[in-house]
Amino acid sequence: MQTQYNPTVLLRRAPFPQGRAALPALCATQITSWGIVYYAFPVLNPQITAATGWPVGATTAAFSLGLVVSAIAGIRVGHILDRRGPRAVMTAGSALGVISVVVVAAAPNLPVFITGWALAGLAMAATFYQPAFAALTRWWGPDHVRALTVVTLAGGLASTVFAPLTAALADDLSWRHTYLVLAGILAAVTIPAHALALRAPWPDAPTSPAHAAAGAAEVGRSRPFLLLAAAFTLSGFVMYAVVVALVPLLLERGYTTSQAAWALGIGGAGQTLGRTLYAALARRTTATARTTILIALGGLTTAAFAAVPGPYALLIAVSVVAGMVRGNLTLLQATAITDRWGTTQYGRLSGLLAAPATTAAALAPFVGAALAVPLGGYGRLFLLLATVSAAAALIAPWTAISAVRRRPPQL
């Protein structure tokens, strides 16, 4: 692993007891928030467009707008988290998430639908992985990778739980009533969990001479940071385009909505499986090497979706492997800042790093849907996405920094 901070001056202590209490709560809220605010949309969107007559490009653009808002708001949210901690931010974000889902469900026209997704973007910035990672990185100190692994293991189940659940609800309910049921689940799980479980004292960030020498602005302008952001942006574009386009790809190939939803959901199980392997990978590779390897593997699994039309069992296997890679990429991004620049300004730097990647992820569903027709179908779209991943993998080796090389702590 590469690092530019002195490990001897890191905050060396056991995690705060209250921080331990936050971990199971964040596991539950990540599953629920991602499952409802994000993964329900690709399952319901075909029903939304069929019932309303709204163009698929317009509904997908509304969803993309929410992700763009999340990217922009995430920078400010990270700054607030560094100073004040996660409780108020994540509790307010949960409440706003419930409101946004209700607005989407009740939207009488496309402008209100778009407004609902803009509100959802603010909620995503305050409740998804970035604020949870910032909280656990500060509370758990040197043991933060263990905590991040646990919460992402749980988060990987979001699609596994909620894609099939959403499809099952939609079999008996309209898309509007399905979203209202999901909003009730979101309120019941996330608001009390964030309000009650994130009350731990917010510790001061550890400092070191390296941190004093390089502030967030200086790091953010450095060549390794900019190249890392570029690699993650291209990789994130592909990853989220694949997630949203997988259901249309399988529908195009003649599979049912339920089969497509299960293929999407089983990828979540793959994410959970893959994340159990990240600690071993981190012990055996540098930050730059695993960045290159994982992004390249993401491109290979995307190409596999394009090349494998069936049988269904083989597509499920590809989805599992793709999920494993996707799960490791999430942890890779969660630890990219601490691997290179330490934890002092984790919230702000992670917000800066995530902003372009999240923006690309926001545009991915819209761009994917727009390109599928002129390309001649979703199979060719997946081939194009694999090429974009290859470009990201070529950038990754250049993200190394001048560093003291050491093995990461045992996890």
mmCIF file with all atom_site columns, N, CA and C in Angstrom, residues 17-31 136 140 147 150-151 154 189 193 197-198:
data_model
loop_
_atom_site.group_PDB
_atom_site.id
_atom_site.type_symbol
_atom_site.label_atom_id
_atom_site.label_alt_id
_atom_site.label_comp_id
_atom_site.label_asym_id
_atom_site.label_entity_id
_atom_site.label_seq_id
_atom_site.pdbx_PDB_ins_code
_atom_site.Cartn_x
_atom_site.Cartn_y
_atom_site.Cartn_z
_atom_site.occupancy
_atom_site.B_iso_or_equiv
_atom_site.pdbx_formal_charge
_atom_site.auth_seq_id
_atom_site.auth_comp_id
_atom_site.auth_asym_id
_atom_site.auth_atom_id
_atom_site.pdbx_PDB_model_num
ATOM 1  N N  . PRO A 1 17  ? -16.339 3.151  21.722 1.00 0.00 ? 17  PRO A N  1
ATOM 2  C CA . PRO A 1 17  ? -17.446 2.219  21.950 1.00 0.00 ? 17  PRO A CA 1
ATOM 3  C C  . PRO A 1 17  ? -18.722 2.658  21.241 1.00 0.00 ? 17  PRO A C  1
ATOM 4  N N  . GLN A 1 18  ? -18.988 3.975  21.256 1.00 0.00 ? 18  GLN A N  1
ATOM 5  C CA . GLN A 1 18  ? -20.194 4.454  20.583 1.00 0.00 ? 18  GLN A CA 1
ATOM 6  C C  . GLN A 1 18  ? -20.082 4.274  19.076 1.00 0.00 ? 18  GLN A C  1
ATOM 7  N N  . GLY A 1 19  ? -18.870 4.372  18.549 1.00 0.00 ? 19  GLY A N  1
ATOM 8  C CA . GLY A 1 19  ? -18.658 4.124  17.138 1.00 0.00 ? 19  GLY A CA 1
ATOM 9  C C  . GLY A 1 19  ? -18.980 2.693  16.763 1.00 0.00 ? 19  GLY A C  1
ATOM 10 N N  . ARG A 1 20  ? -18.722 1.791  17.677 1.00 0.00 ? 20  ARG A N  1
ATOM 11 C CA . ARG A 1 20  ? -19.093 0.402  17.433 1.00 0.00 ? 20  ARG A CA 1
ATOM 12 C C  . ARG A 1 20  ? -20.610 0.272  17.298 1.00 0.00 ? 20  ARG A C  1
ATOM 13 N N  . ALA A 1 21  ? -21.353 0.997  18.113 1.00 0.00 ? 21  ALA A N  1
ATOM 14 C CA . ALA A 1 21  ? -22.812 0.923  18.042 1.00 0.00 ? 21  ALA A CA 1
ATOM 15 C C  . ALA A 1 21  ? -23.336 1.445  16.706 1.00 0.00 ? 21  ALA A C  1
ATOM 16 N N  . ALA A 1 22  ? -22.585 2.372  16.085 1.00 0.00 ? 22  ALA A N  1
ATOM 17 C CA . ALA A 1 22  ? -23.032 2.939  14.817 1.00 0.00 ? 22  ALA A CA 1
ATOM 18 C C  . ALA A 1 22  ? -22.916 1.950  13.668 1.00 0.00 ? 22  ALA A C  1
ATOM 19 N N  . LEU A 1 23  ? -21.981 0.997  13.767 1.00 0.00 ? 23  LEU A N  1
ATOM 20 C CA . LEU A 1 23  ? -21.714 0.114  12.637 1.00 0.00 ? 23  LEU A CA 1
ATOM 21 C C  . LEU A 1 23  ? -22.929 -0.723 12.229 1.00 0.00 ? 23  LEU A C  1
ATOM 22 N N  . PRO A 1 24  ? -23.589 -1.447 13.144 1.00 0.00 ? 24  PRO A N  1
ATOM 23 C CA . PRO A 1 24  ? -24.769 -2.212 12.695 1.00 0.00 ? 24  PRO A CA 1
ATOM 24 C C  . PRO A 1 24  ? -25.895 -1.322 12.178 1.00 0.00 ? 24  PRO A C  1
ATOM 25 N N  . ALA A 1 25  ? -26.028 -0.129 12.769 1.00 0.00 ? 25  ALA A N  1
ATOM 26 C CA . ALA A 1 25  ? -27.066 0.786  12.284 1.00 0.00 ? 25  ALA A CA 1
ATOM 27 C C  . ALA A 1 25  ? -26.780 1.217  10.850 1.00 0.00 ? 25  ALA A C  1
ATOM 28 N N  . LEU A 1 26  ? -25.521 1.540  10.572 1.00 0.00 ? 26  LEU A N  1
ATOM 29 C CA . LEU A 1 26  ? -25.171 1.962  9.216  1.00 0.00 ? 26  LEU A CA 1
ATOM 30 C C  . LEU A 1 26  ? -25.305 0.809  8.223  1.00 0.00 ? 26  LEU A C  1
ATOM 31 N N  . CYS A 1 27  ? -25.050 -0.412 8.668  1.00 0.00 ? 27  CYS A N  1
ATOM 32 C CA . CYS A 1 27  ? -25.281 -1.563 7.786  1.00 0.00 ? 27  CYS A CA 1
ATOM 33 C C  . CYS A 1 27  ? -26.746 -1.616 7.359  1.00 0.00 ? 27  CYS A C  1
ATOM 34 N N  . ALA A 1 28  ? -27.645 -1.471 8.324  1.00 0.00 ? 28  ALA A N  1
ATOM 35 C CA . ALA A 1 28  ? -29.076 -1.530 8.019  1.00 0.00 ? 28  ALA A CA 1
ATOM 36 C C  . ALA A 1 28  ? -29.513 -0.363 7.139  1.00 0.00 ? 28  ALA A C  1
ATOM 37 N N  . THR A 1 29  ? -28.995 0.826  7.426  1.00 0.00 ? 29  THR A N  1
ATOM 38 C CA . THR A 1 29  ? -29.451 1.995  6.657  1.00 0.00 ? 29  THR A CA 1
ATOM 39 C C  . THR A 1 29  ? -28.867 2.021  5.255  1.00 0.00 ? 29  THR A C  1
ATOM 40 N N  . GLN A 1 30  ? -27.653 1.484  5.056  1.00 0.00 ? 30  GLN A N  1
ATOM 41 C CA . GLN A 1 30  ? -27.106 1.437  3.709  1.00 0.00 ? 30  GLN A CA 1
ATOM 42 C C  . GLN A 1 30  ? -27.893 0.470  2.828  1.00 0.00 ? 30  GLN A C  1
ATOM 43 N N  . ILE A 1 31  ? -28.242 -0.693 3.370  1.00 0.00 ? 31  ILE A N  1
ATOM 44 C CA . ILE A 1 31  ? -29.072 -1.633 2.608  1.00 0.00 ? 31  ILE A CA 1
ATOM 45 C C  . ILE A 1 31  ? -30.379 -0.969 2.196  1.00 0.00 ? 31  ILE A C  1
ATOM 46 N N  . LEU A 1 136 ? -17.160 6.198  9.788  1.00 0.00 ? 136 LEU A N  1
ATOM 47 C CA . LEU A 1 136 ? -16.430 5.018  10.241 1.00 0.00 ? 136 LEU A CA 1
ATOM 48 C C  . LEU A 1 136 ? -14.924 5.230  10.184 1.00 0.00 ? 136 LEU A C  1
ATOM 49 N N  . TRP A 1 140 ? -13.319 4.708  13.791 1.00 0.00 ? 140 TRP A N  1
ATOM 50 C CA . TRP A 1 140 ? -12.596 3.447  13.929 1.00 0.00 ? 140 TRP A CA 1
ATOM 51 C C  . TRP A 1 140 ? -11.093 3.583  13.731 1.00 0.00 ? 140 TRP A C  1
ATOM 52 N N  . ALA A 1 147 ? -14.124 -1.841 9.432  1.00 0.00 ? 147 ALA A N  1
ATOM 53 C CA . ALA A 1 147 ? -15.477 -1.293 9.537  1.00 0.00 ? 147 ALA A CA 1
ATOM 54 C C  . ALA A 1 147 ? -16.060 -1.006 8.154  1.00 0.00 ? 147 ALA A C  1
ATOM 55 N N  . VAL A 1 150 ? -17.212 -4.219 6.552  1.00 0.00 ? 150 VAL A N  1
ATOM 56 C CA . VAL A 1 150 ? -18.465 -4.717 7.111  1.00 0.00 ? 150 VAL A CA 1
ATOM 57 C C  . VAL A 1 150 ? -19.655 -3.955 6.534  1.00 0.00 ? 150 VAL A C  1
ATOM 58 N N  . VAL A 1 151 ? -19.579 -2.627 6.498  1.00 0.00 ? 151 VAL A N  1
ATOM 59 C CA . VAL A 1 151 ? -20.736 -1.853 6.047  1.00 0.00 ? 151 VAL A CA 1
ATOM 60 C C  . VAL A 1 151 ? -20.963 -2.036 4.546  1.00 0.00 ? 151 VAL A C  1
ATOM 61 N N  . ALA A 1 154 ? -22.688 -5.377 3.944  1.00 0.00 ? 154 ALA A N  1
ATOM 62 C CA . ALA A 1 154 ? -24.130 -5.230 4.118  1.00 0.00 ? 154 ALA A CA 1
ATOM 63 C C  . ALA A 1 154 ? -24.746 -4.458 2.954  1.00 0.00 ? 154 ALA A C  1
ATOM 64 N N  . VAL A 1 189 ? -36.889 2.531  8.925  1.00 0.00 ? 189 VAL A N  1
ATOM 65 C CA . VAL A 1 189 ? -35.554 1.996  9.193  1.00 0.00 ? 189 VAL A CA 1
ATOM 66 C C  . VAL A 1 189 ? -34.514 3.096  9.395  1.00 0.00 ? 189 VAL A C  1
ATOM 67 N N  . ALA A 1 193 ? -32.671 5.029  13.072 1.00 0.00 ? 193 ALA A N  1
ATOM 68 C CA . ALA A 1 193 ? -31.323 4.461  13.174 1.00 0.00 ? 193 ALA A CA 1
ATOM 69 C C  . ALA A 1 193 ? -30.265 5.558  13.163 1.00 0.00 ? 193 ALA A C  1
ATOM 70 N N  . ALA A 1 197 ? -28.371 6.095  16.721 1.00 0.00 ? 197 ALA A N  1
ATOM 71 C CA . ALA A 1 197 ? -27.126 5.319  16.759 1.00 0.00 ? 197 ALA A CA 1
ATOM 72 C C  . ALA A 1 197 ? -25.878 6.120  16.414 1.00 0.00 ? 197 ALA A C  1
ATOM 73 N N  . LEU A 1 198 ? -26.033 7.365  15.967 1.00 0.00 ? 198 LEU A N  1
ATOM 74 C CA . LEU A 1 198 ? -24.867 8.152  15.568 1.00 0.00 ? 198 LEU A CA 1
ATOM 75 C C  . LEU A 1 198 ? -24.574 9.265  16.563 1.00 0.00 ? 198 LEU A C  1
#
